[in-house]
Amino acid sequence: MIDIENLTYRIGSRILFENATLHLPSSGKIGIVGPNGCGKTTLFRLILGQEEVDGGEIYIKNSTKIVCVKQEIESCEALLIDFVINADGELVRLRAILNDEKNISAEELASAYEAYDAIGGYSAEARAAAILAGLGFKQDDLGEKLGSFSGGWQVRASLAATLFAPSHCLLLDEPTNHLDFETAMWLENYLEKTDKMMLMISHEKQFLNKVCNHIVSIYDGKLNLFKGNYDTYANTRKTKEVALIRNITNLQKKRDHMQVFINRFGAKATKAKQAQSRVKMIEKMEIPEMPSSEYKVRLSFPQPQPQVDRRLVELEDVSAGYGNKVVLSSVEFYINSDDRIALLGANGNGKSTLAKVISGRLRPQRGTITYGRNVKISYFSQQQADELDVKKTPIAILNYMDSGFSETQARAHLAKFGITQTRSETTVENLSGGEKSRVLLAINSLHTPHAMVLDEPTNHLDIGAREALIEAIEKYEGAVILITHDFYTLEKTCNKFFIVNGGKCTPFTRSLDDYRRSLLAKDSMENGSVKNSRIAKSEISPDQKKSVGEDELLRLEREIAELEAKKEELEVQLSGSCDPALCVTYSDCCKELMSLEDKWLRSNYSYLT
C-alpha cells in the first residue's frame, strides 16, 4: 500500500532522511518511534504530499485513501455531530441527492438509496455519536457548534472525524495527547479492534504495546521496520546492537593484531610477503560503524529541605469551582511527605481543579485547607507552555523567576533537565514541545518544593524523556501528585489512587490494573459485547440475584425488553427513511439501552463499580 525507496530529505544543512527505504505491510498497525526532532511528523507530511522529497520516491497505491487528524479546523460554525458526519464525503453527496429527490429520476433515486444503505447512511448519526461519546463528549454536546469548544476538545472532535471517515490508512500523530486516561483507554481499545492500516506516532509504551504489530524506528536518518509491539522492538534492537558491537570489536582486534605483525616484520625480507598479504587483508576488511548512542535525556529534581510535619496538606470539607459553578464538593483529602498519588477520572470531573486547590492556585469556595509549616508546593500545568514568553531564552526566564540566580546556577539547573547550553540560549519559540515541557519542569522545581503537583507532564516528551521523568520522580524525596493519561508512567511512579468523579474525590484501594480492567469491561458493554441481556441474565446464579435484589433486576429487565422492542421497530422504520429526527431517536434509544444494560451488569458484578 505504501512503499518508500531511497528517501532523502533535508532541512537546510540538516539531513533527516538519507537513502531510507521502507516497505510497509498493508495490514500493519505500525508505531513510529524515535527521539524528538528525528523526523516522525515530517515523514507523515511527506506521505501526504505536503512536503517534497529531495531524493527517492514514496509509492502509494492509487486506490489508497489516507486520512489524518486535521490540525486546523475550518468549519467551526458546524454542529459537532455534523462536523464528524461531514468527514464522509460520499455520505454527504448521497444525502444531497436524496434531499433533492424531486429533481432526479426514479432510477437514480433508487440507486442513491441503495448506495446510501450500503455505506451505512442510516446508522451514521449513531456511529458518529458513539465515537464522540468514547472520546468524552456528552449527548448534549452533539448539537453545539464546534467553535464553542476549547482547542483541546476541538482536537478531539477532529480525531472523531478522522476515525469516522472511510479510509484504508489512518495517520495518527500522538493521538492520545489532549485525552484523559479514560478516553485514551477507549481509543486504545477502538484502534486495537479496527482492521485498517494505521501509522501512529506515539511516545506511550502501553499504547504501542497494545495496539501495534509493527514498529518503525527512525534512527540515523534510516527507517527500520521491526515486527511486533514496542517491547519486542526494544528487545530485538538491543540484541542486534549487542551482536553488532561484539562483531565490530572482534574485527577491530583482528585488524590491530595484523597491524602489529606488519609494523614488526614489514621491513624484513623473510617476512615481507606475509606482511604484504596482511596489508591487503586490512585494505579489504570492512568494519561497520559503531551504532551511534542516542542522546539520553537526564532529569533530576532538587531534593526538598527536611520537613518537620509529615502531613504536608489537608483538605477538610472543601468545595471548589469557578464563579457560581461548583466543580468539587465536600472533598476530604490529605498528602503526606512520601506520598505518590495519581488522580484518576475523565476530563471535566475536576482533577485539574483539585490540583489547583492543593497547590494554592485556586481558593476553595468552602472548607478548610491546612498546610504544614513552611511547606512549598509546585504546580506543573499542561497549559503553562502557552504562558511562557516565547521571545525569552530559558536562562532569561529562570533569572526572571529568581533574580538571585546567577547565570552559572541557571545553566546548571537547566542541565538537570536535559537543556544543553546551546538550547538554554535559544528562544522558547524555537524549542521543541518536549524541550518546553522540560523547561517548565525546571521552573517548577526551582525552589526545591516539598510536593510537586504534575498535571499531564508527559505531553510532548519522547520515550527516553518519559523514562528519565520516571527515574527522577523515583529519586525525588518529596510528595508527588500526578495526573497523566500515560498508563506506564502511572504504573511506575504511583502507589495511591484517587478517583475524581461527580464532584467527589474517593480513594481507589485496588490496583491500577483493576481500574484499567473495569474501564475495559465498561467499554466492552457499551460497544455491544453484552447485546442480549436475557442471555447474560441466565448466567447469574440465584444466590447472586438474591444478594443484589431481585425486584431491581426484574425492573431493569422489563425496561431493557421494552427498549429492545422499540429499537427493532425503529430499525424497520429506518430501512425506508432517512429522516434525521428518526436517526436521532434511534441513537438515543441505543444509548439508553446501553445505559440500562450497564446498570443491570453493575448490579450483579460489584467489581465494575
Coordinates of C-alpha atoms in Angstrom, one line a residue:
M1 CA 0.0 0.0 0.0
I2 CA 2.9 2.4 0.9
D3 CA 6.5 1.8 -0.2
I4 CA 9.4 4.2 0.4
E5 CA 12.5 3.9 -1.8
N6 CA 15.8 5.7 -1.1
L7 CA 14.1 8.6 0.5
T8 CA 16.3 11.7 1.1
Y9 CA 15.0 14.8 2.8
R10 CA 16.9 17.8 4.2
I11 CA 16.0 20.8 6.3
G12 CA 18.7 23.3 5.4
S13 CA 22.0 21.6 6.0
R14 CA 20.4 19.0 8.4
I15 CA 19.7 15.6 6.9
L16 CA 16.6 14.0 8.3
F17 CA 16.5 11.0 5.9
E18 CA 19.2 9.7 3.7
N19 CA 18.6 6.9 1.2
A20 CA 15.9 5.5 3.6
T21 CA 13.9 2.5 2.3
L22 CA 10.8 1.1 3.9
H23 CA 8.1 -1.4 2.7
L24 CA 5.0 -1.2 4.9
P25 CA 2.7 -4.2 5.4
S26 CA -0.9 -3.3 4.2
S27 CA -2.4 -4.9 7.3
G28 CA 0.0 -3.3 9.7
K29 CA -0.7 -1.3 12.8
I30 CA 2.6 0.5 12.8
G31 CA 4.1 2.6 15.6
I32 CA 6.6 5.3 14.5
V33 CA 9.2 5.9 17.2
G34 CA 12.3 7.9 17.7
P35 CA 13.6 10.9 19.7
N36 CA 12.1 14.3 19.4
G37 CA 13.2 16.0 16.2
C38 CA 14.2 12.8 14.3
G39 CA 11.5 13.4 11.6
K40 CA 8.4 11.4 12.6
T41 CA 5.9 14.2 11.8
T42 CA 7.9 15.1 8.7
L43 CA 7.5 11.5 7.5
F44 CA 3.7 11.9 7.7
R45 CA 3.9 15.2 5.8
L46 CA 6.0 13.5 3.1
I47 CA 3.5 10.6 2.8
L48 CA 0.6 13.1 2.5
G49 CA 2.5 15.1 -0.2
Q50 CA 2.6 18.2 2.0
E51 CA 6.5 18.3 1.6
E52 CA 8.6 17.5 -1.5
V53 CA 11.3 14.8 -1.2
D54 CA 14.9 15.8 -2.1
G55 CA 15.5 12.3 -3.4
G56 CA 13.9 8.9 -3.8
E57 CA 10.2 8.0 -4.1
I58 CA 7.2 7.4 -2.0
Y59 CA 4.9 5.0 -3.8
I60 CA 1.2 4.9 -2.7
K61 CA -1.3 2.7 -4.5
N62 CA -3.8 4.8 -6.5
S63 CA -6.9 3.5 -4.7
T64 CA -5.5 4.1 -1.2
K65 CA -7.4 6.6 0.8
I66 CA -5.3 8.1 3.6
V67 CA -6.8 10.3 6.4
C68 CA -5.2 12.1 9.2
V69 CA -6.2 14.3 12.1
K70 CA -6.5 17.9 10.8
Q71 CA -4.6 20.4 12.9
E72 CA -6.6 23.4 11.7
I73 CA -10.4 23.2 11.8
E74 CA -12.2 25.4 9.2
S75 CA -15.9 24.7 9.8
C76 CA -16.3 26.0 13.4
E77 CA -19.9 27.0 12.7
A78 CA -20.9 23.4 12.0
L79 CA -22.6 21.4 14.8
L80 CA -20.4 18.9 16.4
I81 CA -22.3 15.8 15.1
D82 CA -22.4 17.3 11.6
F83 CA -18.7 18.1 11.6
V84 CA -18.0 14.4 12.2
I85 CA -20.5 13.1 9.7
N86 CA -19.3 15.5 7.0
A87 CA -15.9 13.7 7.1
D88 CA -17.6 11.1 4.9
G89 CA -17.7 12.9 1.6
E90 CA -19.7 10.1 -0.2
L91 CA -22.3 10.2 2.6
V92 CA -22.7 13.9 2.2
R93 CA -23.0 13.6 -1.6
L94 CA -25.7 10.9 -1.3
R95 CA -27.7 12.9 1.3
A96 CA -27.7 15.9 -1.1
I97 CA -29.2 13.7 -3.8
L98 CA -31.8 12.2 -1.5
N99 CA -32.8 15.6 -0.3
D100 CA -33.4 16.7 -3.9
E101 CA -35.4 13.6 -4.9
K102 CA -37.9 15.7 -6.9
N103 CA -35.3 16.7 -9.5
I104 CA -33.9 13.2 -10.2
S105 CA -35.3 10.1 -11.9
A106 CA -36.8 7.2 -10.0
E107 CA -33.9 5.0 -11.2
E108 CA -31.3 7.4 -9.9
L109 CA -33.2 7.8 -6.7
A110 CA -33.3 4.0 -6.2
S111 CA -29.6 3.8 -6.9
A112 CA -28.9 6.5 -4.4
Y113 CA -30.9 4.8 -1.7
E114 CA -29.2 1.5 -2.4
A115 CA -25.7 3.2 -2.2
Y116 CA -26.7 5.1 0.9
D117 CA -27.8 1.9 2.7
A118 CA -24.6 0.1 1.6
I119 CA -22.3 2.7 3.2
G120 CA -24.3 2.7 6.5
G121 CA -26.0 6.0 6.0
Y122 CA -28.9 5.2 8.2
S123 CA -26.7 4.5 11.2
A124 CA -24.3 7.4 10.5
E125 CA -25.6 9.6 13.4
A126 CA -25.4 6.6 15.8
R127 CA -21.9 5.7 14.7
A128 CA -20.7 9.3 15.0
A129 CA -22.3 9.7 18.4
A130 CA -20.7 6.5 19.7
I131 CA -17.2 7.7 18.6
L132 CA -17.8 11.1 20.2
A133 CA -19.1 9.5 23.4
G134 CA -16.0 7.4 23.5
L135 CA -13.8 10.5 23.2
G136 CA -15.6 12.1 26.2
F137 CA -18.3 14.2 24.6
K138 CA -21.8 14.2 26.2
Q139 CA -25.1 13.8 24.5
D140 CA -25.9 17.5 24.9
D141 CA -22.7 18.4 23.1
L142 CA -23.7 16.9 19.8
G143 CA -26.0 19.9 18.9
E144 CA -23.4 22.5 19.9
K145 CA -21.3 24.5 17.4
L146 CA -17.8 23.2 17.1
G147 CA -16.4 26.7 17.7
S148 CA -17.9 26.7 21.2
F149 CA -15.5 24.1 22.4
S150 CA -11.9 24.7 23.6
G151 CA -8.9 23.9 21.5
G152 CA -8.3 20.6 23.2
W153 CA -11.9 19.5 22.6
Q154 CA -11.7 20.6 19.0
V155 CA -8.7 18.3 18.6
R156 CA -10.8 15.5 20.0
A157 CA -13.6 16.4 17.5
S158 CA -11.1 16.3 14.7
L159 CA -9.9 12.9 15.9
A160 CA -13.5 11.7 15.9
A161 CA -14.0 12.9 12.3
T162 CA -10.8 11.0 11.3
L163 CA -12.0 7.8 12.9
F164 CA -15.4 8.2 11.3
A165 CA -14.2 8.9 7.8
P166 CA -13.9 6.0 5.3
S167 CA -10.3 5.2 4.7
H168 CA -7.7 2.5 4.0
C169 CA -5.0 4.0 6.1
L170 CA -5.0 6.2 9.2
L171 CA -2.2 8.6 10.1
L172 CA -2.3 9.4 13.8
D173 CA 0.3 11.9 15.3
E174 CA 0.3 11.5 19.1
P175 CA -3.5 10.7 19.2
T176 CA -3.6 10.4 23.0
N177 CA -2.5 14.0 23.6
H178 CA -5.4 16.1 24.9
L179 CA -7.1 12.8 26.2
D180 CA -7.5 11.7 29.7
F181 CA -6.7 8.2 31.0
E182 CA -10.2 7.0 30.4
T183 CA -10.6 8.2 26.8
A184 CA -7.1 7.1 26.0
M185 CA -8.1 3.7 27.1
W186 CA -11.2 3.8 24.9
L187 CA -9.1 4.9 21.9
E188 CA -6.6 2.2 22.5
N189 CA -9.4 -0.4 22.6
Y190 CA -11.1 1.1 19.5
L191 CA -7.9 1.0 17.4
E192 CA -7.0 -2.5 18.5
K193 CA -10.3 -3.7 17.0
T194 CA -10.0 -1.7 13.8
D195 CA -8.9 -3.6 10.7
K196 CA -7.5 -0.6 8.8
M197 CA -3.8 0.0 8.2
M198 CA -2.5 2.6 10.7
L199 CA 0.7 4.6 11.2
M200 CA 0.9 6.0 14.7
I201 CA 3.4 8.4 16.2
S202 CA 3.3 7.8 20.0
H203 CA 5.6 8.0 23.0
E204 CA 3.5 5.8 25.2
K205 CA 4.8 2.3 25.6
Q206 CA 1.5 0.9 26.8
F207 CA -0.3 2.2 23.8
L208 CA 2.3 0.9 21.4
N209 CA 2.4 -2.5 23.1
K210 CA -1.4 -2.8 23.0
V211 CA -2.2 -1.5 19.5
C212 CA 0.8 -2.1 17.3
N213 CA 2.0 -5.2 15.5
H214 CA 5.0 -3.4 13.8
I215 CA 7.4 -0.7 14.8
V216 CA 9.3 1.7 12.5
S217 CA 12.3 3.2 14.2
I218 CA 13.7 6.4 12.8
Y219 CA 17.4 6.3 13.6
D220 CA 20.5 7.9 12.0
G221 CA 18.4 9.0 9.0
K222 CA 17.2 5.5 8.3
L223 CA 13.8 3.8 8.5
N224 CA 13.9 0.4 10.1
L225 CA 10.9 -1.9 10.3
F226 CA 10.5 -4.4 13.2
K227 CA 7.8 -7.0 13.6
G228 CA 6.0 -7.0 16.9
N229 CA 5.0 -4.4 19.5
Y230 CA 7.3 -1.9 21.3
D231 CA 8.7 -4.3 23.8
T232 CA 9.6 -6.8 21.1
Y233 CA 11.2 -4.0 19.1
A234 CA 13.2 -2.7 22.1
N235 CA 14.5 -6.2 22.9
T236 CA 15.2 -7.0 19.2
R237 CA 17.1 -3.8 18.7
K238 CA 19.1 -4.3 21.9
T239 CA 20.1 -7.8 20.8
K240 CA 21.1 -6.6 17.4
E241 CA 23.2 -3.8 18.8
V242 CA 25.0 -6.1 21.2
A243 CA 25.8 -8.5 18.4
L244 CA 26.9 -5.7 16.1
I245 CA 29.2 -4.2 18.8
R246 CA 30.7 -7.6 19.5
N247 CA 31.3 -8.2 15.8
I248 CA 32.9 -4.8 15.4
T249 CA 35.1 -5.3 18.4
N250 CA 36.3 -8.7 17.2
L251 CA 37.1 -7.3 13.7
Q252 CA 39.0 -4.4 15.2
K253 CA 41.0 -6.8 17.4
K254 CA 41.8 -8.9 14.3
R255 CA 42.9 -5.8 12.3
D256 CA 45.0 -4.5 15.2
H257 CA 46.7 -7.9 15.5
M258 CA 47.6 -7.9 11.8
Q259 CA 48.8 -4.3 12.0
V260 CA 51.2 -5.3 14.9
F261 CA 52.6 -8.0 12.6
I262 CA 53.1 -5.6 9.7
N263 CA 54.8 -3.0 11.9
R264 CA 57.2 -5.5 13.4
F265 CA 58.1 -7.6 10.3
G266 CA 57.3 -5.5 7.3
A267 CA 60.9 -4.4 6.8
K268 CA 62.3 -8.0 7.0
A269 CA 62.9 -9.7 3.7
T270 CA 61.9 -13.1 5.1
K271 CA 58.6 -11.8 6.4
A272 CA 57.8 -9.2 3.7
K273 CA 55.5 -11.4 1.6
Q274 CA 53.4 -12.3 4.7
A275 CA 53.3 -8.7 5.9
Q276 CA 52.1 -7.5 2.4
S277 CA 49.4 -10.2 2.5
R278 CA 48.2 -8.8 5.8
V279 CA 48.2 -5.3 4.3
K280 CA 45.9 -6.4 1.6
M281 CA 43.7 -8.2 4.1
I282 CA 43.3 -5.0 6.1
E283 CA 42.5 -3.0 3.0
K284 CA 39.7 -5.4 2.1
M285 CA 38.4 -5.6 5.6
E286 CA 35.1 -3.7 6.1
I287 CA 34.4 -2.8 9.6
P288 CA 30.8 -1.4 10.2
E289 CA 30.4 1.8 12.1
M290 CA 29.6 1.6 15.8
P291 CA 25.9 2.3 16.3
S292 CA 25.6 5.9 17.5
S293 CA 24.3 6.2 21.0
E294 CA 21.1 8.1 21.2
Y295 CA 21.3 11.3 23.3
K296 CA 19.8 10.3 26.6
V297 CA 17.8 13.0 28.5
R298 CA 18.7 13.3 32.2
L299 CA 16.2 14.8 34.6
S300 CA 16.9 15.5 38.3
F301 CA 14.7 17.2 40.8
P302 CA 16.4 19.0 43.6
Q303 CA 15.7 17.5 46.9
P304 CA 13.4 19.4 49.3
Q305 CA 14.6 20.8 52.6
P306 CA 13.8 18.5 55.6
Q307 CA 10.2 18.9 56.6
V308 CA 9.1 18.7 60.3
D309 CA 5.5 17.9 59.6
R310 CA 4.8 14.6 57.9
R311 CA 1.4 15.8 56.7
L312 CA 2.0 18.5 54.0
V313 CA -1.6 19.4 53.1
E314 CA -5.0 18.5 54.4
L315 CA -8.4 19.4 52.8
E316 CA -11.4 19.3 55.0
D317 CA -15.0 19.6 53.6
V318 CA -13.6 21.6 50.6
S319 CA -15.8 22.7 47.8
A320 CA -14.2 24.5 44.8
G321 CA -15.2 25.8 41.3
Y322 CA -15.3 28.8 39.2
G323 CA -17.7 31.7 39.8
N324 CA -21.1 30.2 40.6
K325 CA -20.2 26.8 39.2
V326 CA -19.2 24.2 41.8
V327 CA -16.9 21.5 40.4
L328 CA -15.9 19.7 43.6
S329 CA -17.8 19.4 46.8
S330 CA -17.2 18.1 50.3
V331 CA -13.7 16.9 49.5
E332 CA -11.7 15.2 52.2
F333 CA -8.1 14.7 51.1
Y334 CA -4.5 14.8 52.6
I335 CA -0.9 14.4 51.4
N336 CA 1.9 13.0 53.4
S337 CA 5.5 13.8 52.7
D338 CA 6.3 10.5 51.0
D339 CA 3.0 10.0 49.0
R340 CA 2.9 9.1 45.3
I341 CA -0.7 9.9 44.4
A342 CA -2.4 9.5 41.0
L343 CA -5.7 11.4 40.3
L344 CA -7.9 9.4 38.0
G345 CA -11.2 10.2 36.3
A346 CA -12.4 11.6 33.0
N347 CA -11.7 15.2 31.9
G348 CA -14.2 17.7 33.2
N349 CA -14.7 16.0 36.6
G350 CA -12.3 18.2 38.5
K351 CA -8.8 16.6 38.5
S352 CA -7.1 19.9 37.4
T353 CA -9.4 21.9 39.7
L354 CA -8.3 19.7 42.7
A355 CA -4.6 20.1 41.6
K356 CA -5.0 23.9 41.6
V357 CA -6.6 23.9 45.0
I358 CA -3.9 21.7 46.5
S359 CA -1.2 23.9 45.1
G360 CA -2.9 27.1 46.2
R361 CA -3.6 28.4 42.7
L362 CA -7.4 28.3 43.4
R363 CA -9.1 29.3 46.6
P364 CA -11.8 27.0 47.8
Q365 CA -15.4 28.2 47.9
R366 CA -15.9 26.4 51.2
G367 CA -14.0 24.3 53.6
T368 CA -10.5 24.4 55.1
I369 CA -7.0 23.8 53.7
T370 CA -4.2 23.3 56.2
Y371 CA -0.6 23.3 55.1
G372 CA 2.4 22.1 57.1
R373 CA 4.9 24.5 58.4
N374 CA 6.9 26.3 55.6
V375 CA 5.6 23.8 53.0
K376 CA 6.4 24.7 49.4
I377 CA 4.3 23.1 46.7
S378 CA 5.0 23.5 42.9
Y379 CA 2.4 23.1 40.2
F380 CA 3.0 22.0 36.6
S381 CA 0.1 22.8 34.4
Q382 CA -0.3 21.4 30.8
Q383 CA -1.4 24.9 29.8
Q384 CA 1.7 26.6 31.2
A385 CA 3.6 26.2 28.0
D386 CA 1.3 28.8 26.5
E387 CA 2.2 31.3 29.2
L388 CA 6.0 31.2 28.6
D389 CA 7.4 34.3 27.0
V390 CA 8.4 32.9 23.6
K391 CA 10.8 35.7 22.9
K392 CA 12.9 34.9 26.0
T393 CA 15.5 32.2 26.4
P394 CA 15.2 29.6 29.2
I395 CA 18.1 31.2 31.1
A396 CA 16.4 34.6 30.9
I397 CA 13.1 33.1 32.2
L398 CA 14.9 31.4 35.2
N399 CA 16.7 34.7 36.0
Y400 CA 13.3 36.4 35.9
M401 CA 11.8 33.8 38.2
D402 CA 14.6 34.1 40.7
S403 CA 16.8 37.2 40.3
G404 CA 19.2 35.7 42.9
F405 CA 20.2 33.0 40.5
S406 CA 23.5 33.6 38.7
E407 CA 23.8 32.6 35.1
T408 CA 26.1 29.7 36.1
Q409 CA 23.4 28.5 38.5
A410 CA 20.7 28.8 35.9
R411 CA 22.7 26.8 33.4
A412 CA 23.4 24.1 36.0
H413 CA 19.7 23.9 37.0
L414 CA 18.6 23.6 33.3
A415 CA 21.2 21.0 32.7
K416 CA 19.5 18.8 35.2
F417 CA 16.5 18.7 32.8
G418 CA 18.5 18.0 29.7
I419 CA 18.6 21.6 28.4
T420 CA 22.1 22.0 27.0
Q421 CA 24.0 25.3 26.9
T422 CA 23.0 25.9 23.3
R423 CA 19.3 25.2 23.9
S424 CA 19.3 27.3 27.1
E425 CA 20.3 30.3 24.9
T426 CA 17.6 29.5 22.3
T427 CA 14.4 31.5 22.5
V428 CA 11.4 29.4 23.6
E429 CA 9.6 29.8 20.3
N430 CA 12.4 27.7 18.7
L431 CA 12.3 24.9 21.2
S432 CA 10.5 21.6 20.6
G433 CA 7.4 20.7 22.6
G434 CA 9.5 18.3 24.7
E435 CA 12.1 20.9 25.5
K436 CA 9.4 23.4 26.6
S437 CA 8.0 20.7 28.9
R438 CA 11.4 20.2 30.4
V439 CA 12.0 23.9 30.9
L440 CA 8.6 24.0 32.7
L441 CA 9.8 21.1 35.0
A442 CA 12.9 23.1 35.7
I443 CA 10.9 26.2 36.6
N444 CA 8.5 24.2 38.8
S445 CA 11.3 22.6 40.8
L446 CA 13.3 25.8 41.1
H447 CA 12.6 26.5 44.8
T448 CA 13.0 22.9 46.0
P449 CA 9.3 22.1 46.7
H450 CA 8.2 19.6 49.3
A451 CA 5.5 18.4 46.9
M452 CA 5.1 18.6 43.2
V453 CA 1.6 18.6 41.5
L454 CA 2.1 17.5 37.9
D455 CA -0.8 17.9 35.5
E456 CA 0.0 15.9 32.3
P457 CA 3.8 16.4 32.4
T458 CA 4.4 13.7 29.8
N459 CA 2.7 15.5 26.9
H460 CA 5.3 16.1 24.2
L461 CA 8.0 14.1 26.0
D462 CA 9.5 11.3 23.9
I463 CA 10.0 7.8 25.4
G464 CA 13.6 8.5 26.6
A465 CA 12.4 11.7 28.4
R466 CA 9.5 9.8 30.0
E467 CA 11.8 7.2 31.3
A468 CA 14.0 10.0 32.7
L469 CA 11.0 11.6 34.3
I470 CA 10.0 8.3 35.9
E471 CA 13.6 7.9 37.3
A472 CA 13.6 11.5 38.6
I473 CA 10.3 11.0 40.4
E474 CA 11.6 7.8 42.0
K475 CA 14.7 9.6 43.3
Y476 CA 12.7 12.6 44.5
E477 CA 12.2 12.6 48.2
G478 CA 9.1 14.8 48.3
A479 CA 5.5 14.0 47.6
V480 CA 4.1 13.8 44.0
I481 CA 0.5 14.2 42.9
L482 CA 0.3 13.1 39.2
I483 CA -2.4 13.5 36.5
T484 CA -1.5 11.7 33.3
H485 CA -3.1 9.5 30.6
D486 CA 0.2 7.5 30.3
F487 CA -0.5 4.2 32.0
Y488 CA 3.1 3.2 32.0
T489 CA 4.2 6.4 33.9
L490 CA 1.3 6.0 36.4
E491 CA 2.2 2.3 36.9
K492 CA 5.9 3.1 37.6
T493 CA 5.5 6.1 39.9
C494 CA 2.3 5.9 41.9
N495 CA 1.0 3.7 44.7
K496 CA -2.1 5.6 45.8
F497 CA -5.0 6.3 43.5
F498 CA -8.0 8.6 43.9
I499 CA -10.9 8.8 41.5
V500 CA -12.3 12.3 40.9
N501 CA -15.8 11.9 39.6
G502 CA -19.2 13.6 40.1
G503 CA -17.7 16.3 42.2
K504 CA -16.2 13.9 44.7
C505 CA -12.7 12.6 45.3
T506 CA -12.7 9.0 46.6
P507 CA -9.8 6.6 47.2
F508 CA -9.4 3.6 44.9
T509 CA -8.0 0.9 47.0
R510 CA -7.3 -1.7 44.3
S511 CA -4.5 -1.7 41.8
L512 CA -4.2 0.4 38.6
D513 CA -4.6 -2.8 36.6
D514 CA -8.0 -3.4 38.3
Y515 CA -9.0 0.2 37.4
R516 CA -7.9 -0.4 33.8
R517 CA -9.9 -3.7 33.6
S518 CA -13.0 -2.1 34.9
L519 CA -12.8 0.6 32.2
L520 CA -12.2 -2.1 29.5
A521 CA -15.2 -4.1 30.8
K522 CA -17.4 -1.0 30.8
D523 CA -16.3 -0.1 27.3
S524 CA -17.0 -3.7 26.2
M525 CA -20.6 -3.4 27.4
E526 CA -21.1 0.0 25.8
N527 CA -19.9 -1.3 22.5
G528 CA -22.3 -4.2 22.5
S529 CA -20.3 -7.1 23.8
V530 CA -23.3 -7.9 26.0
K531 CA -26.0 -7.5 23.4
N532 CA -28.7 -9.8 24.8
S533 CA -29.4 -9.2 28.4
R534 CA -31.6 -12.3 28.6
I535 CA -28.7 -14.5 27.7
A536 CA -26.5 -12.7 30.3
K537 CA -29.2 -13.0 32.8
S538 CA -29.2 -16.8 32.7
E539 CA -25.6 -16.8 33.6
I540 CA -26.3 -15.3 37.0
S541 CA -26.9 -17.7 39.9
P542 CA -30.0 -17.4 42.1
D543 CA -27.8 -16.5 45.1
Q544 CA -26.4 -13.6 43.2
K545 CA -29.8 -12.4 42.2
K546 CA -31.0 -12.5 45.8
S547 CA -27.9 -10.6 47.0
V548 CA -28.5 -7.6 44.7
G549 CA -32.2 -7.5 44.9
E550 CA -34.4 -9.5 42.5
D551 CA -37.0 -6.7 42.2
E552 CA -34.5 -4.3 40.9
L553 CA -33.2 -6.8 38.4
L554 CA -36.7 -7.6 37.2
R555 CA -37.5 -3.9 36.7
L556 CA -34.3 -3.4 34.7
E557 CA -35.0 -6.5 32.6
R558 CA -38.5 -5.3 31.8
E559 CA -37.2 -1.8 30.7
I560 CA -34.5 -3.5 28.6
A561 CA -37.0 -5.7 26.9
E562 CA -39.2 -2.7 26.1
L563 CA -36.3 -0.8 24.6
E564 CA -35.1 -3.8 22.6
A565 CA -38.6 -4.0 21.0
K566 CA -38.6 -0.2 20.3
K567 CA -35.1 -0.5 18.8
E568 CA -36.3 -3.2 16.4
E569 CA -39.3 -1.1 15.4
L570 CA -37.1 1.9 14.7
E571 CA -34.7 -0.2 12.6
V572 CA -37.7 -1.2 10.4
Q573 CA -38.7 2.4 10.0
L574 CA -35.1 3.5 9.2
S575 CA -34.9 0.9 6.4
G576 CA -37.3 3.0 4.4
S577 CA -36.5 6.5 5.6
C578 CA -33.5 8.8 6.1
D579 CA -35.4 11.2 8.4
P580 CA -32.7 12.9 10.6
A581 CA -35.1 13.1 13.5
L582 CA -35.7 9.4 13.3
C583 CA -32.0 8.8 13.3
V584 CA -31.5 10.8 16.5
T585 CA -34.4 8.9 18.1
Y586 CA -32.7 5.7 17.2
S587 CA -29.4 6.9 18.5
D588 CA -31.0 7.9 21.8
C589 CA -32.7 4.5 22.1
C590 CA -29.4 2.7 21.6
K591 CA -27.6 4.8 24.2
E592 CA -30.4 4.4 26.7
L593 CA -30.4 0.6 26.1
M594 CA -26.6 0.5 26.7
S595 CA -27.1 2.5 29.9
L596 CA -29.7 0.1 31.2
E597 CA -27.6 -2.9 30.4
D598 CA -24.7 -1.2 32.1
K599 CA -26.8 -0.7 35.3
W600 CA -28.0 -4.3 35.1
L601 CA -24.5 -5.6 35.0
R602 CA -23.3 -3.3 37.7
S603 CA -26.0 -4.6 39.9
N604 CA -24.5 -8.1 39.6
Y605 CA -20.8 -7.5 39.4
S606 CA -19.5 -5.3 42.2
Y607 CA -16.0 -5.1 40.7
L608 CA -17.4 -2.8 38.0
T609 CA -18.4 -0.1 40.4

